Amino acid sequence: MTINVFQAGLLGLFACLASMPGMGGSAIGNYTLGRPLVAGLVVGIILGDVRTGILVGAAMQLLYIALVTPGGTVSADVRAVSYIGIPLAMLALKSYGLDAASADGNGLATSFGAMVGTLGTVLFYGTATMNLIWQHIGWEAIEKGEFKKLYLVDMGLPWISHIVCSFLPTFIICLAGAGMVDTIKAVLPMDGLAMKTIFTVGSLLPCVGIAILLKQIILKGVDFIPFFVGFALAAALNINLVVATIIAAMFAYMNYQIKCAQLIRVKVPSQDIEDEEEDI
Amino acid sequence: MKKLSKKTLNKSFRNWYYGHLTCFSQEHMQTFGYLCAMLPIIEELYDTKEEQKEALETYKAFFNTEPQLGTVIVGVTVGLEEAKANGEGVTGDTINGLRAGLMGPIAGIGDSLVVGVLIPLLLGIALGLSTDGSPVGAIFYIIAWNLIVTLGMRMLYFKGYEFGGKAVEFLTGDKAMALRESIMMLGSMVIGAVAASWVSVNTVFKMINAETGEAFLDLNAQINSVLPKGLTAAFVLFCWYMIAKKKMSPIKVMLLLVVIAFVGVLIGFFDPQLAY
């Protein structure tokens, strides 16, 4: 399996659309095309192997399921994970002869995702810094009263930042990908300590993704109870996610009803006290 | 009495929907997206260049929030700008004060509901649909997310415009808080199920009887008989403890896991059992 110039170019274009301050807008770009699962489909179509693409994308998605970026502090930018990590991991899987659906295939894919994630952070800061130039042009345009120029500044010029920081890195790395994977393969034998560690790390890393999410939604110790109910449903009873969501919705509904009932109850006594005061 | 046309409102919404983050920098995160969303409004409300420029001044201030839920702020300010143009006692400072005051709380709610619950929930379901490498899950996510977010943002924009400050009260009021708490509960249950279905940490650690060569302690089986996937749960809790309680950055926790994996492989606790 190799990546040709045309394919690498397409991957580069999608990287421009999908990155965090990306040209696809955040709903369609970052939150749709940027999600590794969706990118798995896109890359799969571009490289002509949808099944492997989806499986690799799904494995990486888990690592980045909770990519919350509060205040623009980005821990890992998805453009690199999705449009550099997935193609490279697909090449590596083919090269090693691993099935993407196997646990080992998953581990390899996740490790690649984490490795290129760090590269993404560099690209993110590069883009954001370059955008300062366009913003400067924008301020001058407002001073001069050329308001229409704002559209060019906001939606046109950042393309240049992306050609430099998204398109070119993706294009070059993907094009060199097959050679890079072969080198890695020659240097690191499968049953060696390094490869064993990479695969083990791959199986441990999704725990970080889940933990980042838990940090968002667990505010106190008892909040772990619903988490473990969900965990037990899937781990012990082998209930799938759709059914687990339905059961969870029932609990959430009951919780909402109780909270609303409490809101009413809080109001009623205060009413009574007022009435008594009036009687006196 | 100036009244904004539906066409202008739509244009302003589209500019925000697409352009809120396209020209992002660390210095002025969503400022230019905001300016582009307000420009059609200001051009319709004010006739002279001077007036337009003065009105734009308000929106030159730094702005950053969770952009999906933050659409309501844009809607509210559009309503206020209209009131200002009609001389209803609203000033640029009032608008900016409101904007600055709202972006923090809305970012907090948006990050936990949209990014923390809605997206992982949809992705969790999508992952389940794509288990065998089928594209159905990815397609499901594309349709479900874009439908919810586009309709949701439209609603927030126009409700914000229509109801002004009341729309914000609705989002931060008591009932909304109860709803938010319930959705977060649903979220944590789904995340639990996602963790159990998709993460798998196993050990190969065994104690072997030297005489018979049989294993008398298979640690992985022992753990699973207490809590299925217990080792996975333990690692998730460990990572959560490091990030939430020890304030470690996710990147550092990842590096720590590399060390743990290396040591684990060295002492024979972990072994992915690979071969060509």
Coordinates of C-alpha atoms in Angstrom, one line a residue:
Chain A
M1 CA 0.0 0.0 0.0
T2 CA 1.3 3.4 -1.0
I3 CA 0.0 7.0 -1.0
N4 CA 0.4 8.9 -4.3
V5 CA 0.6 12.6 -4.9
F6 CA -3.1 13.1 -5.6
Q7 CA -4.1 11.2 -2.4
A8 CA -1.6 13.1 -0.3
G9 CA -3.0 16.3 -1.7
L10 CA -6.5 15.4 -0.8
L11 CA -5.4 14.4 2.7
G12 CA -3.7 17.8 3.0
L13 CA -6.9 19.6 2.0
F14 CA -9.0 17.8 4.6
A15 CA -6.4 18.6 7.2
C16 CA -7.0 22.3 6.4
L17 CA -10.8 21.9 6.8
A18 CA -10.7 19.8 9.9
S19 CA -8.2 21.5 12.2
M20 CA -9.1 23.4 15.3
P21 CA -9.2 26.9 14.0
G22 CA -10.0 25.3 10.7
M23 CA -11.4 26.3 7.3
G24 CA -14.5 24.1 7.5
G25 CA -15.9 26.0 10.5
S26 CA -16.0 24.3 13.8
A27 CA -19.3 22.4 13.4
I28 CA -18.6 20.8 10.0
G29 CA -14.8 21.1 10.2
N30 CA -13.4 20.3 13.6
Y31 CA -16.4 18.6 15.1
T32 CA -17.3 16.5 12.1
L33 CA -14.4 16.0 9.7
G34 CA -11.9 16.3 12.5
R35 CA -13.3 13.5 14.6
P36 CA -11.0 10.5 14.0
L37 CA -14.0 8.2 13.3
V38 CA -15.3 10.4 10.5
A39 CA -11.7 10.9 9.3
G40 CA -11.4 7.1 9.2
L41 CA -14.2 7.1 6.7
V42 CA -12.7 9.9 4.6
V43 CA -9.2 8.5 4.7
G44 CA -10.5 5.1 3.9
I45 CA -12.3 6.4 0.9
I46 CA -9.2 8.3 -0.3
L47 CA -6.9 5.4 0.1
G48 CA -9.4 2.8 -1.1
D49 CA -9.8 0.7 2.1
V50 CA -12.9 1.9 4.0
R51 CA -12.9 -1.0 6.5
T52 CA -9.3 -0.5 7.7
G53 CA -9.8 3.3 7.7
I54 CA -12.9 3.0 10.0
L55 CA -11.2 0.5 12.3
V56 CA -8.1 2.6 12.7
G57 CA -10.3 5.8 13.1
A58 CA -12.4 4.1 15.8
A59 CA -9.3 3.1 17.8
M60 CA -7.9 6.6 17.7
Q61 CA -11.3 8.2 18.4
L62 CA -11.3 6.6 21.8
L63 CA -8.1 8.3 22.7
Y64 CA -9.5 11.7 21.6
I65 CA -13.2 11.1 22.6
A66 CA -13.0 13.9 25.1
L67 CA -11.0 16.6 23.3
V68 CA -12.2 19.6 25.3
T69 CA -10.3 22.7 24.6
P70 CA -11.1 25.2 27.3
G71 CA -9.8 28.7 26.5
G72 CA -8.0 27.6 23.5
T73 CA -5.4 25.5 25.3
V74 CA -5.1 22.6 23.0
S75 CA -3.6 19.3 24.3
A76 CA -3.6 17.6 20.9
D77 CA -4.8 19.0 17.6
V78 CA -7.0 16.6 15.6
R79 CA -5.8 17.5 12.1
A80 CA -2.5 15.6 12.6
V81 CA -4.2 12.7 14.4
S82 CA -6.9 12.4 11.7
Y83 CA -5.1 13.1 8.5
I84 CA -1.5 12.1 9.3
G85 CA -2.0 9.5 12.0
I86 CA -4.7 7.5 10.3
P87 CA -3.0 7.2 6.9
L88 CA 0.4 6.3 8.6
A89 CA -1.2 3.7 10.9
M90 CA -3.0 2.2 7.9
L91 CA 0.3 1.9 6.1
A92 CA 1.9 0.4 9.2
L93 CA -0.8 -2.2 9.7
K94 CA -0.5 -3.3 6.0
S95 CA 3.2 -3.4 6.3
Y96 CA 3.2 -5.5 9.5
G97 CA 0.4 -7.7 8.1
L98 CA -1.8 -7.0 11.1
D99 CA -5.6 -7.0 11.0
A100 CA -7.0 -3.6 12.0
A101 CA -9.8 -5.4 13.9
S102 CA -7.4 -7.3 16.2
A103 CA -6.4 -6.0 19.6
D104 CA -2.8 -5.6 18.3
G105 CA -4.0 -3.6 15.4
N106 CA -6.0 -1.4 17.7
G107 CA -2.9 -0.9 19.9
L108 CA -0.7 0.1 17.0
A109 CA -3.3 2.6 15.7
T110 CA -3.8 4.2 19.1
S111 CA 0.0 4.6 19.6
F112 CA 0.3 6.3 16.2
G113 CA -2.5 8.6 17.2
A114 CA -0.8 9.7 20.4
M115 CA 2.6 10.1 18.6
V116 CA 1.2 12.5 15.9
G117 CA -1.0 14.2 18.4
T118 CA 2.0 16.0 19.7
L119 CA 2.9 17.2 16.2
G120 CA -0.6 18.6 16.0
T121 CA 0.0 20.8 18.9
V122 CA 2.9 22.4 17.1
L123 CA 0.8 22.9 14.0
F124 CA -2.0 24.5 16.0
Y125 CA 0.3 27.1 17.5
G126 CA 1.8 27.8 14.1
T127 CA -1.6 28.5 12.6
A128 CA -2.8 30.6 15.5
T129 CA 0.4 32.7 15.4
M130 CA 0.2 33.2 11.6
N131 CA -3.4 34.4 11.9
L132 CA -2.1 37.4 13.9
I133 CA -0.8 38.8 10.6
W134 CA -4.3 38.7 9.0
Q135 CA -5.9 40.1 12.1
H136 CA -3.5 43.0 11.9
I137 CA -4.7 43.6 8.3
G138 CA -8.2 43.5 9.7
W139 CA -7.7 46.2 12.3
E140 CA -6.2 48.5 9.7
A141 CA -9.2 47.8 7.4
I142 CA -11.6 48.9 10.1
E143 CA -9.7 52.1 10.7
K144 CA -9.9 52.9 7.0
G145 CA -13.6 52.0 6.9
E146 CA -13.1 49.1 4.5
F147 CA -15.5 46.9 6.5
K148 CA -16.1 44.3 3.7
K149 CA -12.4 43.4 4.0
L150 CA -13.3 41.7 7.4
Y151 CA -14.8 38.8 5.5
L152 CA -11.5 38.3 3.6
V153 CA -9.6 38.5 6.9
D154 CA -11.9 36.1 8.7
M155 CA -12.6 33.5 6.0
G156 CA -10.1 34.0 3.2
L157 CA -6.6 34.8 4.4
P158 CA -6.4 32.1 7.1
W159 CA -6.2 29.7 4.1
I160 CA -2.6 30.8 3.8
S161 CA -1.9 29.8 7.4
H162 CA -3.4 26.5 6.7
I163 CA -1.5 25.8 3.5
V164 CA 1.7 26.3 5.5
C165 CA 0.7 24.6 8.7
S166 CA -1.8 22.0 7.6
F167 CA -1.5 21.2 4.0
L168 CA 2.2 21.0 3.5
P169 CA 3.1 18.9 6.7
T170 CA 0.3 16.5 5.9
F171 CA 1.2 16.3 2.2
I172 CA 4.9 15.7 2.9
I173 CA 4.6 13.2 5.7
C174 CA 1.9 11.2 4.0
L175 CA 3.9 11.1 0.8
A176 CA 7.0 9.9 2.6
G177 CA 4.8 7.7 4.8
A178 CA 5.5 4.3 3.2
G179 CA 9.2 4.8 3.4
M180 CA 9.0 5.9 7.0
V181 CA 6.9 2.9 8.0
D182 CA 9.5 0.6 6.3
T183 CA 12.3 2.2 8.3
I184 CA 10.4 1.9 11.6
K185 CA 9.8 -1.7 10.7
A186 CA 13.5 -2.4 10.0
V187 CA 14.7 -0.7 13.2
L188 CA 12.0 -2.0 15.5
P189 CA 11.2 -5.8 15.3
M190 CA 7.8 -6.9 16.4
D191 CA 8.8 -9.0 19.4
G192 CA 11.4 -6.5 20.6
L193 CA 11.0 -4.5 23.8
A194 CA 10.2 -1.3 22.0
M195 CA 7.3 -2.7 19.9
K196 CA 5.9 -4.5 22.9
T197 CA 6.0 -1.2 24.9
I198 CA 4.3 0.7 22.0
F199 CA 1.5 -1.8 21.8
T200 CA 1.0 -1.8 25.6
V201 CA 1.0 2.0 25.6
G202 CA -1.6 1.8 22.9
S203 CA -4.0 -0.2 25.1
L204 CA -3.4 2.0 28.1
L205 CA -3.8 5.4 26.3
P206 CA -7.6 5.4 25.9
C207 CA -7.8 5.5 29.7
V208 CA -6.5 9.0 29.5
G209 CA -9.2 10.0 27.0
I210 CA -11.9 8.6 29.4
A211 CA -10.2 10.3 32.4
I212 CA -10.2 13.7 30.7
L213 CA -13.9 13.3 30.1
L214 CA -14.5 12.2 33.7
K215 CA -12.7 15.3 35.0
Q216 CA -15.4 17.3 33.1
I217 CA -18.4 15.5 34.5
I218 CA -17.4 14.1 37.9
L219 CA -17.7 16.9 40.4
K220 CA -17.9 14.8 43.6
G221 CA -17.2 11.2 44.6
V222 CA -20.8 10.0 44.3
D223 CA -20.8 11.0 40.6
F224 CA -18.7 7.9 40.0
I225 CA -21.8 5.7 40.7
P226 CA -23.5 6.4 37.4
F227 CA -20.1 5.9 35.7
F228 CA -19.8 2.4 37.2
V229 CA -23.4 1.5 36.5
G230 CA -22.7 2.2 32.9
F231 CA -19.4 0.3 33.1
A232 CA -21.0 -2.7 34.7
L233 CA -23.9 -2.7 32.2
A234 CA -21.4 -3.1 29.4
A235 CA -18.6 -5.1 31.1
A236 CA -20.7 -7.6 33.0
L237 CA -24.0 -7.7 31.1
N238 CA -22.5 -7.1 27.7
I239 CA -25.2 -4.5 26.9
N240 CA -24.4 -2.4 23.8
L241 CA -24.1 1.4 23.8
V242 CA -27.5 2.2 22.3
V243 CA -29.3 0.1 25.0
A244 CA -27.0 1.5 27.7
T245 CA -28.0 5.0 26.5
I246 CA -31.7 4.2 26.7
I247 CA -31.2 2.8 30.3
A248 CA -29.2 5.9 31.2
A249 CA -31.9 8.2 29.7
M250 CA -34.4 6.6 32.1
F251 CA -32.2 7.4 35.1
A252 CA -31.6 10.9 33.9
Y253 CA -35.3 11.4 33.4
M254 CA -36.0 10.3 37.0
N255 CA -33.3 12.5 38.3
Y256 CA -34.7 15.5 36.4
Q257 CA -38.2 14.8 37.8
I258 CA -36.8 14.6 41.4
K259 CA -34.8 17.8 41.0
C260 CA -37.8 19.7 39.6
A261 CA -40.0 18.4 42.5
Q262 CA -37.3 19.7 44.9
L263 CA -37.5 23.1 43.3
I264 CA -41.2 23.3 43.9
R265 CA -40.9 22.0 47.5
V266 CA -38.3 24.7 48.3
K267 CA -40.7 27.4 47.2
V268 CA -43.8 26.1 49.2
P269 CA -42.6 26.6 52.8
S270 CA -41.4 30.1 52.2
Q271 CA -45.0 30.9 51.0
D272 CA -46.4 29.4 54.2
I273 CA -44.2 31.6 56.4
E274 CA -45.3 34.7 54.6
D275 CA -49.0 33.7 55.1
E276 CA -48.5 33.2 58.8
E277 CA -46.9 36.6 59.1
E278 CA -49.8 38.1 57.5
D279 CA -52.2 36.4 59.9
I280 CA -50.3 37.9 62.8
Chain B
M1 CA -38.3 52.4 14.3
K2 CA -35.6 50.2 12.7
K3 CA -36.4 46.5 12.4
L4 CA -33.8 44.0 11.1
S5 CA -34.9 42.0 8.1
K6 CA -35.0 38.2 8.2
K7 CA -32.4 38.1 5.3
T8 CA -29.9 40.1 7.3
L9 CA -30.4 38.0 10.4
N10 CA -29.8 34.9 8.4
K11 CA -26.7 36.3 6.9
S12 CA -25.4 37.3 10.3
F13 CA -26.1 33.8 11.7
R14 CA -24.4 32.1 8.7
N15 CA -21.3 34.3 9.3
W16 CA -21.1 33.2 12.9
Y17 CA -22.0 29.6 12.2
Y18 CA -19.1 29.3 9.7
G19 CA -16.6 31.9 10.7
H20 CA -16.4 32.0 14.5
L21 CA -13.1 30.3 14.6
T22 CA -11.6 30.5 11.1
C23 CA -9.3 33.4 12.0
F24 CA -8.3 32.2 15.5
S25 CA -5.3 33.6 17.3
Q26 CA -4.2 33.4 20.9
E27 CA -4.6 37.1 21.2
H28 CA -8.1 37.5 19.6
M29 CA -9.8 34.2 19.7
Q30 CA -13.3 34.6 18.2
T31 CA -13.2 38.4 17.9
F32 CA -13.1 38.4 14.1
G33 CA -15.9 35.8 13.8
Y34 CA -18.0 38.1 16.0
L35 CA -17.2 41.2 13.9
C36 CA -18.2 39.3 10.7
A37 CA -21.5 38.2 12.4
M38 CA -22.3 41.8 13.4
L39 CA -21.2 43.5 10.2
P40 CA -24.5 42.8 8.2
I41 CA -26.5 43.9 11.2
I42 CA -24.6 47.2 11.6
E43 CA -24.6 47.9 7.9
E44 CA -28.4 47.7 7.9
L45 CA -29.0 49.6 11.1
Y46 CA -26.7 52.6 10.5
D47 CA -26.4 54.6 7.3
T48 CA -23.2 56.5 7.5
K49 CA -19.7 55.1 7.6
E50 CA -18.9 57.0 10.8
E51 CA -21.9 55.5 12.6
Q52 CA -21.0 52.0 11.3
K53 CA -17.4 52.4 12.5
E54 CA -18.5 53.6 15.9
A55 CA -20.9 50.6 16.3
L56 CA -18.2 48.2 15.2
E57 CA -15.9 49.5 17.9
T58 CA -18.0 47.7 20.5
Y59 CA -17.2 44.3 19.0
K60 CA -13.5 44.9 18.7
A61 CA -13.1 43.7 22.3
F62 CA -11.7 40.2 23.0
F63 CA -14.3 37.4 22.7
N64 CA -14.1 33.7 23.3
T65 CA -16.7 31.2 24.5
E66 CA -18.0 27.8 23.6
P67 CA -19.0 28.7 20.0
Q68 CA -22.1 26.4 19.7
L69 CA -23.9 27.4 22.9
G70 CA -22.3 30.9 22.6
T71 CA -24.6 31.6 19.6
V72 CA -27.1 32.7 22.1
I73 CA -24.8 35.6 23.1
V74 CA -24.6 36.7 19.4
G75 CA -28.4 36.6 19.2
V76 CA -28.8 38.7 22.3
T77 CA -26.3 41.3 21.2
V78 CA -28.0 41.6 17.8
G79 CA -31.3 42.3 19.7
L80 CA -29.5 44.9 21.8
E81 CA -27.8 46.6 18.9
E82 CA -31.2 47.0 17.3
A83 CA -32.5 48.6 20.5
K84 CA -29.4 50.8 20.6
A85 CA -30.0 52.0 17.0
N86 CA -33.6 52.8 18.0
G87 CA -32.4 54.9 20.9
E88 CA -33.8 52.7 23.6
G89 CA -31.1 53.7 26.1
V90 CA -28.7 50.8 25.3
T91 CA -25.1 51.9 24.9
G92 CA -22.0 50.1 23.5
D93 CA -20.7 49.7 27.0
T94 CA -23.9 47.9 28.1
I95 CA -23.5 45.5 25.2
N96 CA -19.9 44.9 25.9
G97 CA -20.4 44.4 29.6
L98 CA -23.1 41.8 28.9
R99 CA -20.9 40.0 26.4
A100 CA -17.9 39.9 28.7
G101 CA -20.1 38.7 31.6
L102 CA -21.7 36.0 29.6
M103 CA -18.8 34.4 27.8
G104 CA -17.4 32.7 30.9
P105 CA -20.5 31.0 32.2
I106 CA -21.7 30.0 28.7
A107 CA -18.3 28.5 28.0
G108 CA -18.5 26.5 31.2
I109 CA -22.0 25.1 30.4
G110 CA -21.1 24.6 26.7
D111 CA -17.9 22.7 27.4
S112 CA -19.5 20.3 29.8
L113 CA -22.7 19.8 27.8
V114 CA -21.7 20.0 24.1
V115 CA -18.1 18.8 24.2
G116 CA -18.3 16.8 27.4
V117 CA -21.6 14.9 26.9
L118 CA -23.3 15.4 23.5
I119 CA -20.3 14.7 21.3
P120 CA -18.9 11.7 23.3
L121 CA -22.5 10.3 23.5
L122 CA -22.9 10.5 19.7
L123 CA -19.4 9.2 19.1
G124 CA -20.0 6.4 21.6
I125 CA -23.1 5.2 19.8
A126 CA -21.3 5.7 16.4
L127 CA -18.3 3.6 17.6
G128 CA -20.8 0.8 18.5
L129 CA -22.2 0.9 15.0
S130 CA -18.8 0.8 13.4
T131 CA -17.3 -2.1 15.4
D132 CA -16.7 -4.3 12.4
G133 CA -15.3 -1.5 10.3
S134 CA -18.6 -0.6 8.8
P135 CA -19.1 3.0 7.7
V136 CA -22.6 3.2 9.3
G137 CA -21.4 4.6 12.6
A138 CA -19.4 7.4 11.0
I139 CA -22.3 8.3 8.7
F140 CA -24.7 8.2 11.7
Y141 CA -22.4 10.7 13.6
I142 CA -22.1 13.0 10.6
I143 CA -25.9 13.3 10.2
A144 CA -26.9 13.3 13.9
W145 CA -24.3 15.8 15.0
N146 CA -24.8 18.3 12.1
L147 CA -28.6 18.1 12.4
I148 CA -28.5 18.7 16.2
V149 CA -25.9 21.4 16.1
T150 CA -27.2 23.4 13.1
L151 CA -30.8 23.4 14.3
G152 CA -29.7 24.1 17.9
M153 CA -27.5 27.0 16.9
R154 CA -30.2 28.5 14.7
M155 CA -32.7 28.2 17.6
L156 CA -30.2 29.8 20.1
Y157 CA -29.5 32.7 17.7
F158 CA -33.1 33.6 17.0
K159 CA -34.4 33.0 20.5
G160 CA -31.5 35.1 21.8
Y161 CA -32.5 37.9 19.4
E162 CA -36.2 37.6 20.3
F163 CA -36.0 37.3 24.1
G164 CA -32.8 39.1 24.8
G165 CA -31.6 38.7 28.4
K166 CA -34.5 36.3 29.2
A167 CA -32.9 33.7 26.9
V168 CA -29.8 33.7 29.0
E169 CA -31.8 33.4 32.2
F170 CA -33.5 30.4 30.6
L171 CA -30.1 28.7 30.0
T172 CA -28.8 29.4 33.5
G173 CA -32.0 29.2 35.5
D174 CA -33.0 26.5 38.1
K175 CA -34.8 24.2 35.7
A176 CA -32.0 24.4 33.2
M177 CA -29.5 23.5 36.0
A178 CA -31.6 20.4 36.9
L179 CA -31.7 19.4 33.3
R180 CA -27.9 19.9 33.0
E181 CA -27.2 17.8 36.0
S182 CA -29.5 15.0 34.6
I183 CA -27.8 15.2 31.2
M184 CA -24.4 14.9 32.9
M185 CA -25.6 11.9 34.8
L186 CA -26.7 10.3 31.5
G187 CA -23.3 11.3 30.1
S188 CA -21.3 9.6 32.9
M189 CA -23.3 6.4 32.5
V190 CA -22.7 6.4 28.8
I191 CA -19.0 7.1 29.3
G192 CA -18.8 4.1 31.7
A193 CA -20.3 1.9 29.0
V194 CA -17.9 3.4 26.4
A195 CA -15.0 2.6 28.7
A196 CA -16.1 -1.0 29.3
S197 CA -16.9 -1.6 25.6
W198 CA -13.9 0.0 24.0
V199 CA -10.9 0.0 26.4
S200 CA -9.2 -3.2 27.3
V201 CA -6.3 -3.5 29.7
N202 CA -5.1 -7.0 30.4
T203 CA -2.2 -8.5 32.3
V204 CA -0.4 -11.8 31.5
F205 CA 0.9 -12.2 35.0
K206 CA 0.6 -15.8 36.2
M207 CA 2.1 -17.7 39.1
I208 CA 3.2 -21.1 38.0
N209 CA 3.6 -24.2 40.1
A210 CA 7.2 -25.2 39.6
E211 CA 6.5 -29.0 39.8
T212 CA 3.4 -29.4 37.7
G213 CA 3.9 -26.4 35.4
E214 CA 0.3 -25.4 36.0
A215 CA -0.7 -21.8 36.8
F216 CA -2.2 -21.6 40.2
L217 CA -2.7 -17.8 40.0
D218 CA -3.9 -16.2 36.8
L219 CA -4.2 -12.6 37.8
N220 CA -6.3 -11.4 34.9
A221 CA -8.9 -14.1 35.4
Q222 CA -8.9 -13.4 39.2
I223 CA -9.5 -9.7 38.6
N224 CA -12.3 -10.3 36.1
S225 CA -14.0 -12.7 38.5
V226 CA -14.3 -9.8 41.0
L227 CA -15.2 -7.1 38.5
P228 CA -15.2 -7.8 34.8
K229 CA -12.6 -5.6 33.1
G230 CA -11.5 -4.6 36.6
L231 CA -7.9 -3.7 35.4
T232 CA -9.4 -1.3 32.8
A233 CA -11.4 0.4 35.5
A234 CA -8.4 0.7 37.7
F235 CA -6.3 2.4 35.0
V236 CA -9.1 4.8 34.2
L237 CA -9.4 5.7 37.9
F238 CA -5.6 6.1 38.1
C239 CA -5.6 8.5 35.1
W240 CA -8.5 10.4 36.5
Y241 CA -6.8 10.7 39.9
M242 CA -3.6 12.0 38.2
I243 CA -5.4 14.6 36.0
A244 CA -8.2 15.7 38.3
K245 CA -6.6 15.4 41.8
K246 CA -2.9 15.7 41.1
K247 CA -3.4 18.4 38.4
M248 CA -1.2 16.6 36.0
S249 CA -1.5 17.6 32.3
P250 CA -2.9 14.8 30.0
I251 CA 0.4 14.8 28.0
K252 CA 2.4 14.1 31.3
V253 CA 0.0 11.3 32.2
M254 CA 0.5 9.8 28.7
L255 CA 4.3 9.9 29.3
L256 CA 3.8 8.3 32.7
L257 CA 1.8 5.5 31.0
V258 CA 4.7 5.0 28.6
V259 CA 7.0 4.5 31.6
I260 CA 4.5 2.1 33.2
A261 CA 4.1 0.1 30.0
F262 CA 7.9 -0.1 29.6
V263 CA 8.4 -1.4 33.2
G264 CA 5.4 -3.6 32.9
V265 CA 6.7 -5.2 29.7
L266 CA 10.2 -5.6 31.3
I267 CA 8.9 -7.5 34.4
G268 CA 6.5 -9.5 32.3
F269 CA 3.2 -7.9 33.6
F270 CA 2.2 -6.8 30.2
D271 CA 2.9 -8.7 27.0
P272 CA 0.9 -8.1 23.8
Q273 CA 2.2 -11.4 22.5
L274 CA 3.2 -10.3 19.1
A275 CA 5.0 -12.1 16.3
Y276 CA 5.4 -11.7 12.6

